[in-house]
Amino acid sequence: MPPRGPLLVRGDFEILDEDNQQLDSRRGTVALCRCGASAIKPFCDGTHKLNKFENR
């Protein structure tokens, strides 16, 4: 996994929220937030660039 940035998920998948409800994932690729600061969690909004996120 890269040290910075989102987790990219490609292919046929389903994303569920904490209530087991399916989130919209109609695209073939989505970027999931790893830094925890995205305003559109669980999806990435690029905030990791501002907070200089680095997975250690």
CSV table of C-alpha atoms in Angstrom, one decimal, residues 2-36:
chain,number,residue,atom,x,y,z
A,2,PRO,CA,1.4,3.4,-0.8
A,3,PRO,CA,2.5,5.6,2.1
A,4,ARG,CA,0.2,8.5,1.2
A,5,GLY,CA,-3.2,8.9,-0.4
A,6,PRO,CA,-6.4,6.9,-0.6
A,7,LEU,CA,-7.0,3.2,-1.1
A,8,LEU,CA,-8.1,2.6,-4.7
A,9,VAL,CA,-10.7,-0.1,-5.1
A,10,ARG,CA,-11.4,-1.3,-8.7
A,11,GLY,CA,-13.8,-3.8,-10.2
A,12,ASP,CA,-17.2,-5.2,-9.0
A,13,PHE,CA,-17.6,-4.4,-5.3
A,14,GLU,CA,-20.1,-3.3,-2.7
A,15,ILE,CA,-19.5,-0.7,0.1
A,16,LEU,CA,-21.7,-0.9,3.2
A,17,ASP,CA,-22.0,1.7,5.9
A,18,GLU,CA,-22.2,1.0,9.7
A,19,ASP,CA,-25.9,0.3,9.4
A,20,ASN,CA,-25.2,-2.3,6.6
A,21,GLN,CA,-26.8,0.0,4.0
A,22,GLN,CA,-25.1,0.0,0.6
A,23,LEU,CA,-23.3,3.2,-0.4
A,24,ASP,CA,-23.4,4.4,-4.0
A,25,SER,CA,-20.5,2.7,-5.7
A,26,ARG,CA,-21.6,2.8,-9.4
A,27,ARG,CA,-18.2,3.7,-10.6
A,28,GLY,CA,-15.7,1.0,-11.6
A,29,THR,CA,-13.0,2.6,-9.3
A,30,VAL,CA,-13.4,4.5,-6.0
A,31,ALA,CA,-10.9,6.1,-3.7
A,32,LEU,CA,-11.4,5.4,0.0
A,33,CYS,CA,-10.1,7.8,2.6
A,34,ARG,CA,-7.2,6.5,4.8
A,35,CYS,CA,-6.3,9.7,6.6
A,36,GLY,CA,-9.6,10.1,8.4
